[in-house]
């Protein structure tokens, strides 16, 4: 961990410049050969700081009401879609998380309104980290209000992921820890395992160890 300056609120006129940076970054990624770009509106990063009621204390059109708190995310996604095509853009959200000091007074309301607002953008997918709200509520809300592809993330293995698909709560599952520890995860899924266990002591550490040295079958 390094020392860091205390963040300050963006001035209203700076916001369009930041959105322009997302647009440029999207263009750079596609020019570099990536197939698409996921907009990270989770984990307490800047877009989520606009969404969350505890961090967004703004009094301009980007703060206050739920509609205003969503504005940055929607405008950034529109800008990214304008250079890439919306079918090349996904968005990742984590309703109800307290990670990185986030807190929303009413995550159900915030994320219901967000998922509704995302519909008109016609993005490639909505990626949801769903384990911070009970009983699959994050996925159920999204299914009710969002009409596009839903990708579920957070703590799934093959069986629980399959159960989500069978229950109609998601169209795709993303795997992080399991894939990190099993570079041939698809093959292991096909063979019903066995699986390497992830070594958590190497998470978030520099160097190759714990990232590219897990054995294949
Ligand atoms: C080593 C490691 C690094 C991660 N880094 C990030 C990150 O930089 N940004 C992020 O949003 N999530 C990050 N995650 C979280 C994963 O994207 C995922 O949401 C989480 O691990 C839950 O999914 P899982 O149960 O399939 O692992 C990381 C996870 C691991 C294990």
mmCIF file with all atom_site columns, C-alpha atoms and ligand atoms in Angstrom, residues 38 40 42-43 45 92 94 99 127-129 131 152-157 173-180 198-200 202-205 210-211, ligand 1:
data_model
loop_
_atom_site.group_PDB
_atom_site.id
_atom_site.type_symbol
_atom_site.label_atom_id
_atom_site.label_alt_id
_atom_site.label_comp_id
_atom_site.label_asym_id
_atom_site.label_entity_id
_atom_site.label_seq_id
_atom_site.pdbx_PDB_ins_code
_atom_site.Cartn_x
_atom_site.Cartn_y
_atom_site.Cartn_z
_atom_site.occupancy
_atom_site.B_iso_or_equiv
_atom_site.pdbx_formal_charge
_atom_site.auth_seq_id
_atom_site.auth_comp_id
_atom_site.auth_asym_id
_atom_site.auth_atom_id
_atom_site.pdbx_PDB_model_num
ATOM   1  C CA  . UNK A 1 38  ? -16.255 -3.778  -19.984 1.00 0.00 ? 38  UNK A CA  1
ATOM   2  C CA  . UNK A 1 40  ? -16.266 -1.210  -14.448 1.00 0.00 ? 40  UNK A CA  1
ATOM   3  C CA  . UNK A 1 42  ? -18.348 -1.861  -9.301  1.00 0.00 ? 42  UNK A CA  1
ATOM   4  C CA  . UNK A 1 43  ? -15.819 -2.273  -6.475  1.00 0.00 ? 43  UNK A CA  1
ATOM   5  C CA  . UNK A 1 45  ? -14.148 2.703   -8.475  1.00 0.00 ? 45  UNK A CA  1
ATOM   6  C CA  . UNK A 1 92  ? -20.083 -4.597  -14.434 1.00 0.00 ? 92  UNK A CA  1
ATOM   7  C CA  . UNK A 1 94  ? -21.924 -4.994  -7.653  1.00 0.00 ? 94  UNK A CA  1
ATOM   8  C CA  . UNK A 1 99  ? -16.159 -2.935  -0.597  1.00 0.00 ? 99  UNK A CA  1
ATOM   9  C CA  . UNK A 1 127 ? -22.212 -8.323  -15.548 1.00 0.00 ? 127 UNK A CA  1
ATOM   10 C CA  . UNK A 1 128 ? -23.408 -8.613  -11.956 1.00 0.00 ? 128 UNK A CA  1
ATOM   11 C CA  . UNK A 1 129 ? -21.426 -9.515  -8.860  1.00 0.00 ? 129 UNK A CA  1
ATOM   12 C CA  . UNK A 1 131 ? -23.361 -12.084 -3.591  1.00 0.00 ? 131 UNK A CA  1
ATOM   13 C CA  . UNK A 1 152 ? -23.489 -13.691 -13.040 1.00 0.00 ? 152 UNK A CA  1
ATOM   14 C CA  . UNK A 1 153 ? -20.308 -13.599 -10.964 1.00 0.00 ? 153 UNK A CA  1
ATOM   15 C CA  . UNK A 1 154 ? -19.252 -14.448 -7.445  1.00 0.00 ? 154 UNK A CA  1
ATOM   16 C CA  . UNK A 1 155 ? -18.531 -17.761 -5.814  1.00 0.00 ? 155 UNK A CA  1
ATOM   17 C CA  . UNK A 1 156 ? -19.836 -20.073 -8.525  1.00 0.00 ? 156 UNK A CA  1
ATOM   18 C CA  . UNK A 1 157 ? -18.557 -23.530 -9.379  1.00 0.00 ? 157 UNK A CA  1
ATOM   19 C CA  . UNK A 1 173 ? -21.456 -17.203 -15.553 1.00 0.00 ? 173 UNK A CA  1
ATOM   20 C CA  . UNK A 1 174 ? -18.022 -15.663 -15.093 1.00 0.00 ? 174 UNK A CA  1
ATOM   21 C CA  . UNK A 1 175 ? -15.378 -17.447 -13.057 1.00 0.00 ? 175 UNK A CA  1
ATOM   22 C CA  . UNK A 1 176 ? -12.431 -15.665 -11.482 1.00 0.00 ? 176 UNK A CA  1
ATOM   23 C CA  . UNK A 1 177 ? -10.840 -17.695 -8.673  1.00 0.00 ? 177 UNK A CA  1
ATOM   24 C CA  . UNK A 1 178 ? -11.640 -21.033 -10.264 1.00 0.00 ? 178 UNK A CA  1
ATOM   25 C CA  . UNK A 1 179 ? -10.201 -19.951 -13.620 1.00 0.00 ? 179 UNK A CA  1
ATOM   26 C CA  . UNK A 1 180 ? -7.107  -18.448 -12.015 1.00 0.00 ? 180 UNK A CA  1
ATOM   27 C CA  . UNK A 1 198 ? -6.434  -21.383 -5.471  1.00 0.00 ? 198 UNK A CA  1
ATOM   28 C CA  . UNK A 1 199 ? -3.606  -20.217 -3.228  1.00 0.00 ? 199 UNK A CA  1
ATOM   29 C CA  . UNK A 1 200 ? -5.050  -17.064 -1.672  1.00 0.00 ? 200 UNK A CA  1
ATOM   30 C CA  . UNK A 1 202 ? -0.636  -15.093 -3.857  1.00 0.00 ? 202 UNK A CA  1
ATOM   31 C CA  . UNK A 1 203 ? -3.744  -12.976 -4.579  1.00 0.00 ? 203 UNK A CA  1
ATOM   32 C CA  . UNK A 1 204 ? -2.942  -9.335  -5.318  1.00 0.00 ? 204 UNK A CA  1
ATOM   33 C CA  . UNK A 1 205 ? 0.812   -9.989  -5.137  1.00 0.00 ? 205 UNK A CA  1
ATOM   34 C CA  . UNK A 1 210 ? -0.090  -17.640 -8.426  1.00 0.00 ? 210 UNK A CA  1
ATOM   35 C CA  . UNK A 1 211 ? -1.076  -16.248 -11.816 1.00 0.00 ? 211 UNK A CA  1
HETATM 36 C C1  . LIG B 2 .   ? -6.434  -12.459 -7.682  1.00 0.00 ? 1   LIG B C1  1
HETATM 37 C C2  . LIG B 2 .   ? -7.744  -11.727 -7.932  1.00 0.00 ? 1   LIG B C2  1
HETATM 38 C C3  . LIG B 2 .   ? -7.719  -10.423 -8.429  1.00 0.00 ? 1   LIG B C3  1
HETATM 39 C C4  . LIG B 2 .   ? -8.903  -9.741  -8.672  1.00 0.00 ? 1   LIG B C4  1
HETATM 40 N N1  . LIG B 2 .   ? -8.842  -8.463  -9.159  1.00 0.00 ? 1   LIG B N1  1
HETATM 41 C C5  . LIG B 2 .   ? -9.978  -7.810  -9.413  1.00 0.00 ? 1   LIG B C5  1
HETATM 42 C C6  . LIG B 2 .   ? -9.933  -6.489  -9.949  1.00 0.00 ? 1   LIG B C6  1
HETATM 43 O O1  . LIG B 2 .   ? -8.860  -5.930  -10.193 1.00 0.00 ? 1   LIG B O1  1
HETATM 44 N N2  . LIG B 2 .   ? -11.103 -5.871  -10.182 1.00 0.00 ? 1   LIG B N2  1
HETATM 45 C C7  . LIG B 2 .   ? -12.298 -6.485  -9.925  1.00 0.00 ? 1   LIG B C7  1
HETATM 46 O O2  . LIG B 2 .   ? -13.322 -5.886  -10.156 1.00 0.00 ? 1   LIG B O2  1
HETATM 47 N N3  . LIG B 2 .   ? -12.377 -7.710  -9.417  1.00 0.00 ? 1   LIG B N3  1
HETATM 48 C C8  . LIG B 2 .   ? -11.249 -8.385  -9.156  1.00 0.00 ? 1   LIG B C8  1
HETATM 49 N N4  . LIG B 2 .   ? -11.326 -9.645  -8.625  1.00 0.00 ? 1   LIG B N4  1
HETATM 50 C C9  . LIG B 2 .   ? -12.650 -10.189 -8.265  1.00 0.00 ? 1   LIG B C9  1
HETATM 51 C C10 . LIG B 2 .   ? -13.194 -11.077 -9.350  1.00 0.00 ? 1   LIG B C10 1
HETATM 52 O O3  . LIG B 2 .   ? -13.404 -10.334 -10.542 1.00 0.00 ? 1   LIG B O3  1
HETATM 53 C C11 . LIG B 2 .   ? -14.531 -11.708 -8.935  1.00 0.00 ? 1   LIG B C11 1
HETATM 54 O O4  . LIG B 2 .   ? -15.532 -10.729 -8.860  1.00 0.00 ? 1   LIG B O4  1
HETATM 55 C C12 . LIG B 2 .   ? -14.462 -12.406 -7.597  1.00 0.00 ? 1   LIG B C12 1
HETATM 56 O O5  . LIG B 2 .   ? -13.249 -13.150 -7.451  1.00 0.00 ? 1   LIG B O5  1
HETATM 57 C C13 . LIG B 2 .   ? -15.668 -13.330 -7.390  1.00 0.00 ? 1   LIG B C13 1
HETATM 58 O O6  . LIG B 2 .   ? -15.759 -14.292 -8.428  1.00 0.00 ? 1   LIG B O6  1
HETATM 59 P P1  . LIG B 2 .   ? -15.213 -15.793 -8.218  1.00 0.00 ? 1   LIG B P1  1
HETATM 60 O O7  . LIG B 2 .   ? -15.958 -16.342 -7.023  1.00 0.00 ? 1   LIG B O7  1
HETATM 61 O O8  . LIG B 2 .   ? -15.505 -16.506 -9.478  1.00 0.00 ? 1   LIG B O8  1
HETATM 62 O O9  . LIG B 2 .   ? -13.753 -15.704 -7.909  1.00 0.00 ? 1   LIG B O9  1
HETATM 63 C C14 . LIG B 2 .   ? -10.150 -10.359 -8.398  1.00 0.00 ? 1   LIG B C14 1
HETATM 64 C C15 . LIG B 2 .   ? -10.163 -11.673 -7.916  1.00 0.00 ? 1   LIG B C15 1
HETATM 65 C C16 . LIG B 2 .   ? -8.998  -12.363 -7.685  1.00 0.00 ? 1   LIG B C16 1
HETATM 66 C C17 . LIG B 2 .   ? -9.068  -13.783 -7.164  1.00 0.00 ? 1   LIG B C17 1
#
